[in-house]
Short mmCIF file of C-alpha atoms in Angstrom, two decimals:
data_model
loop_
_atom_site.label_atom_id
_atom_site.label_comp_id
_atom_site.label_asym_id
_atom_site.label_seq_id
_atom_site.Cartn_x
_atom_site.Cartn_y
_atom_site.Cartn_z
CA ALA A 1270 30.89 52.81 -173.35
CA LEU A 1271 31.22 53.53 -169.67
CA GLN A 1272 32.95 56.75 -168.84
CA GLY A 1273 35.00 57.65 -165.80
CA PRO A 1274 34.63 60.87 -163.80
CA GLY A 1275 34.40 63.90 -166.10
CA GLY A 1276 33.87 61.65 -169.15
CA ALA A 1277 37.60 60.91 -169.47
CA GLY A 1278 37.89 57.31 -170.60
CA PRO A 1279 36.42 54.14 -169.14
CA ALA A 1280 35.24 54.03 -165.55
CA PRO A 1281 37.80 52.34 -163.34
CA GLY A 1282 36.97 48.76 -162.43
CA PRO A 1283 37.07 47.45 -158.91
CA GLY A 1284 40.57 47.26 -157.50
CA PRO A 1285 42.27 43.95 -156.69
CA ASP A 1286 41.26 44.27 -153.02
CA ALA A 1287 37.61 45.14 -153.74
CA PRO A 1288 35.01 42.80 -152.24
CA ARG A 1289 33.97 40.03 -154.61
CA ARG A 1290 30.33 39.20 -155.36
CA ARG A 1291 29.19 35.75 -156.43
CA ALA A 1292 25.79 34.11 -156.71
CA LEU A 1293 24.60 30.54 -157.27
CA VAL A 1294 20.99 30.27 -158.47
CA VAL A 1295 19.45 26.77 -158.61
CA SER A 1296 16.02 26.04 -160.08
CA CYS A 1297 14.61 22.48 -159.97
CA SER A 1298 11.25 21.79 -161.64
CA TYR A 1299 11.33 17.93 -161.81
CA PRO A 1300 9.35 17.77 -165.10
CA SER A 1301 9.24 13.97 -165.30
CA SER A 1302 8.57 13.26 -161.62
CA ARG A 1303 5.34 12.51 -159.77
CA ALA A 1304 5.30 16.05 -158.34
CA PRO A 1305 6.64 18.57 -160.86
CA LEU A 1306 6.89 22.18 -159.76
CA ARG A 1307 5.60 24.76 -162.22
CA GLY A 1308 6.96 28.04 -160.88
CA THR A 1309 10.55 27.29 -159.96
CA LEU A 1310 12.09 27.98 -163.36
CA ASN A 1311 10.36 31.36 -163.46
CA ASP A 1312 11.56 32.04 -159.89
CA GLY A 1313 15.13 31.24 -160.87
CA TRP A 1314 14.99 33.47 -163.96
CA ASN A 1315 13.53 36.30 -161.86
CA VAL A 1316 16.34 36.03 -159.31
CA LEU A 1317 18.90 35.86 -162.13
CA SER A 1318 17.37 38.97 -163.71
CA LEU A 1319 17.45 40.80 -160.36
CA LEU A 1320 21.11 39.94 -159.87
CA ARG A 1321 22.22 40.76 -163.41
CA HIS A 1322 20.10 43.79 -164.29
CA THR A 1323 19.20 45.47 -161.00
CA LEU A 1324 22.19 44.59 -158.83
CA GLN A 1325 24.62 44.66 -161.78
CA TYR A 1326 26.27 41.26 -161.24
CA THR A 1327 28.39 40.34 -164.25
CA GLU A 1328 27.89 37.09 -166.15
CA GLY A 1329 30.98 35.62 -164.48
CA GLN A 1330 29.65 36.42 -161.01
CA VAL A 1331 26.52 34.27 -161.36
CA HIS A 1332 26.12 30.54 -161.95
CA PHE A 1333 22.61 29.41 -162.94
CA LEU A 1334 21.57 25.75 -162.77
CA ALA A 1335 18.20 24.70 -164.23
CA GLU A 1336 16.52 21.90 -166.17
CA GLY A 1337 16.62 22.35 -169.93
CA LEU A 1338 20.17 23.72 -169.92
CA PRO A 1339 23.27 21.72 -170.98
CA PRO A 1340 24.20 18.87 -168.58
CA ALA A 1341 26.99 20.91 -166.95
CA LEU A 1342 24.30 23.44 -165.92
CA ALA A 1343 21.61 20.97 -164.83
CA PRO A 1344 20.58 21.21 -161.16
CA THR A 1345 22.01 17.80 -160.24
CA ARG A 1346 23.47 16.95 -156.84
CA ASP A 1347 27.02 17.00 -158.20
CA ASN A 1348 26.53 20.32 -160.02
CA ILE A 1349 24.98 21.93 -156.93
CA LEU A 1350 27.91 20.80 -154.77
CA LYS A 1351 30.39 22.03 -157.42
CA GLY A 1352 28.49 25.31 -157.52
CA LEU A 1353 28.74 25.66 -153.74
CA GLU A 1354 32.47 25.02 -153.98
CA TRP A 1355 32.78 27.72 -156.67
CA LEU A 1356 30.66 30.10 -154.60
CA THR A 1357 32.73 29.75 -151.42
CA SER A 1358 36.23 29.06 -152.79
CA ASP A 1359 38.83 31.74 -152.14
CA ALA A 1360 36.31 33.91 -150.28
CA GLN A 1361 37.90 36.97 -148.73
CA PRO A 1362 36.75 39.23 -145.90
CA GLY A 1363 34.09 41.59 -147.19
CA ASP A 1364 32.96 39.35 -150.06
CA GLU A 1365 29.21 39.05 -150.71
CA LEU A 1366 27.87 35.60 -151.60
CA PHE A 1367 24.30 34.63 -152.50
CA PHE A 1368 22.75 31.16 -152.79
CA PHE A 1369 19.19 30.70 -154.08
CA PHE A 1370 17.44 27.33 -154.37
CA ALA A 1371 13.93 26.83 -155.77
CA GLY A 1372 12.64 23.27 -155.65
CA HIS A 1373 11.54 20.53 -153.33
CA GLY A 1374 12.93 20.22 -149.85
CA ALA A 1375 12.72 17.12 -147.69
CA GLN A 1376 13.07 16.13 -144.07
CA GLN A 1377 14.20 12.74 -142.87
CA PRO A 1378 14.35 11.47 -139.28
CA VAL A 1379 17.87 11.44 -137.88
CA SER A 1380 17.18 8.10 -136.16
CA VAL A 1381 14.59 5.34 -136.34
CA ASP A 1382 13.27 6.48 -132.96
CA GLY A 1383 11.85 9.66 -134.48
CA GLY A 1384 12.82 12.92 -132.87
CA PRO A 1385 14.81 15.51 -134.81
CA HIS A 1386 14.82 15.57 -138.58
CA ALA A 1387 17.59 16.49 -141.02
CA ALA A 1388 16.70 18.89 -143.83
CA PHE A 1389 17.63 18.31 -147.48
CA LEU A 1390 17.44 20.08 -150.81
CA VAL A 1391 16.14 17.80 -153.56
CA PRO A 1392 18.21 18.09 -156.79
CA SER A 1393 16.87 17.16 -160.22
CA ASP A 1394 18.64 13.78 -160.18
CA PHE A 1395 17.37 12.77 -156.72
CA ALA A 1396 16.06 9.41 -157.96
CA GLU A 1397 19.02 8.48 -160.18
CA GLY A 1398 20.03 4.92 -159.42
CA LEU A 1399 16.87 4.05 -157.47
CA PRO A 1400 14.99 0.95 -158.62
CA SER A 1401 11.85 1.87 -160.60
CA ASP A 1402 9.71 -0.31 -158.32
CA LEU A 1403 11.02 1.20 -155.07
CA LEU A 1404 7.70 2.78 -154.10
CA ALA A 1405 5.86 -0.49 -154.67
CA ASP A 1406 8.44 -2.26 -152.49
CA VAL A 1407 8.03 0.33 -149.73
CA ALA A 1408 4.22 0.19 -149.91
CA SER A 1409 4.23 -3.61 -149.61
CA GLN A 1410 6.48 -3.67 -146.54
CA ARG A 1411 4.92 -5.12 -143.40
CA ALA A 1412 5.62 -3.56 -140.04
CA GLY A 1413 8.99 -4.77 -138.81
CA ASP A 1414 10.32 -5.62 -142.28
CA SER A 1415 13.55 -3.97 -143.30
CA MET A 1416 13.38 -1.20 -145.87
CA PRO A 1417 15.02 -1.59 -149.28
CA GLU A 1418 18.70 -0.56 -149.42
CA ALA A 1419 18.26 2.46 -151.65
CA ALA A 1420 18.86 6.12 -151.09
CA CYS A 1421 17.87 9.32 -152.82
CA ARG A 1422 20.58 11.67 -154.05
CA LEU A 1423 19.92 14.66 -151.79
CA VAL A 1424 21.91 17.72 -150.73
CA ALA A 1425 21.93 17.89 -146.95
CA LEU A 1426 21.27 21.40 -145.70
CA ALA A 1427 24.04 20.62 -143.19
CA GLU A 1428 26.47 20.35 -146.18
CA VAL A 1429 25.43 23.81 -147.34
CA MET A 1430 25.83 25.23 -143.84
CA ARG A 1431 29.29 23.62 -143.45
CA ALA A 1432 30.41 25.28 -146.70
CA LEU A 1433 29.16 28.65 -145.44
CA ALA A 1434 30.70 28.15 -141.99
CA ARG A 1435 34.17 28.04 -143.60
CA LEU A 1436 33.81 31.62 -144.87
CA PRO A 1437 35.90 34.42 -143.34
CA PRO A 1438 34.13 36.18 -140.45
CA THR A 1439 33.30 39.38 -142.37
CA CYS A 1440 32.23 37.63 -145.56
CA ARG A 1441 28.47 38.09 -146.04
CA ALA A 1442 26.42 35.15 -147.26
CA THR A 1443 22.72 35.23 -148.05
CA LEU A 1444 20.83 31.95 -148.32
CA ALA A 1445 17.33 32.02 -149.87
CA LEU A 1446 15.45 28.72 -150.01
CA ASP A 1447 12.15 28.62 -151.89
CA CYS A 1448 11.27 25.03 -151.05
CA ALA A 1449 8.13 22.94 -151.01
CA TRP A 1450 8.53 20.65 -147.98
CA SER A 1451 5.24 18.83 -148.46
CA ARG A 1452 6.44 15.46 -149.75
CA ALA A 1453 9.00 12.82 -148.92
CA PRO A 1454 11.64 12.31 -151.65
CA GLY A 1455 10.14 8.95 -152.64
CA ALA A 1456 6.81 10.64 -153.45
CA ILE A 1457 8.31 13.14 -155.89
#
């Protein structure tokens, strides 16, 4: 058992006004996709181990989303957005928040004219609801033809940044993205 100063009883816990620490760790490996990632689950477990064992985060201070866990802990778009809400909700000045994502990233043009691109995190359910023959349809398109009306389920990096922008000024947030940006979402 933990002891307080001089060995007299349990060590005092943090007071009600102590800074809060929270972490969201997301690991997407896409095992049944065209481009599975082999190291992301290990990366996620390593970050989780660092937080829990080295930095002494409690179980309640860390949410871990990864394939192979129960559906409520799968790294789906909805679960990632819920996790971001949990991470940032009720943040107080001085709180320390950490978001880690290991998986595919994607960039899409903001307009058909090219130019700037928007960045996205690719969740495990990115292709949910897409027709199975979407890539064949895209490959058979002739120049000038309209593209199929389908969209991947992505997490816009702008959504993540908006959530972090709502934090109190002295709240510290660390964002670590371990993303492979080499493929478009349709190629994954």
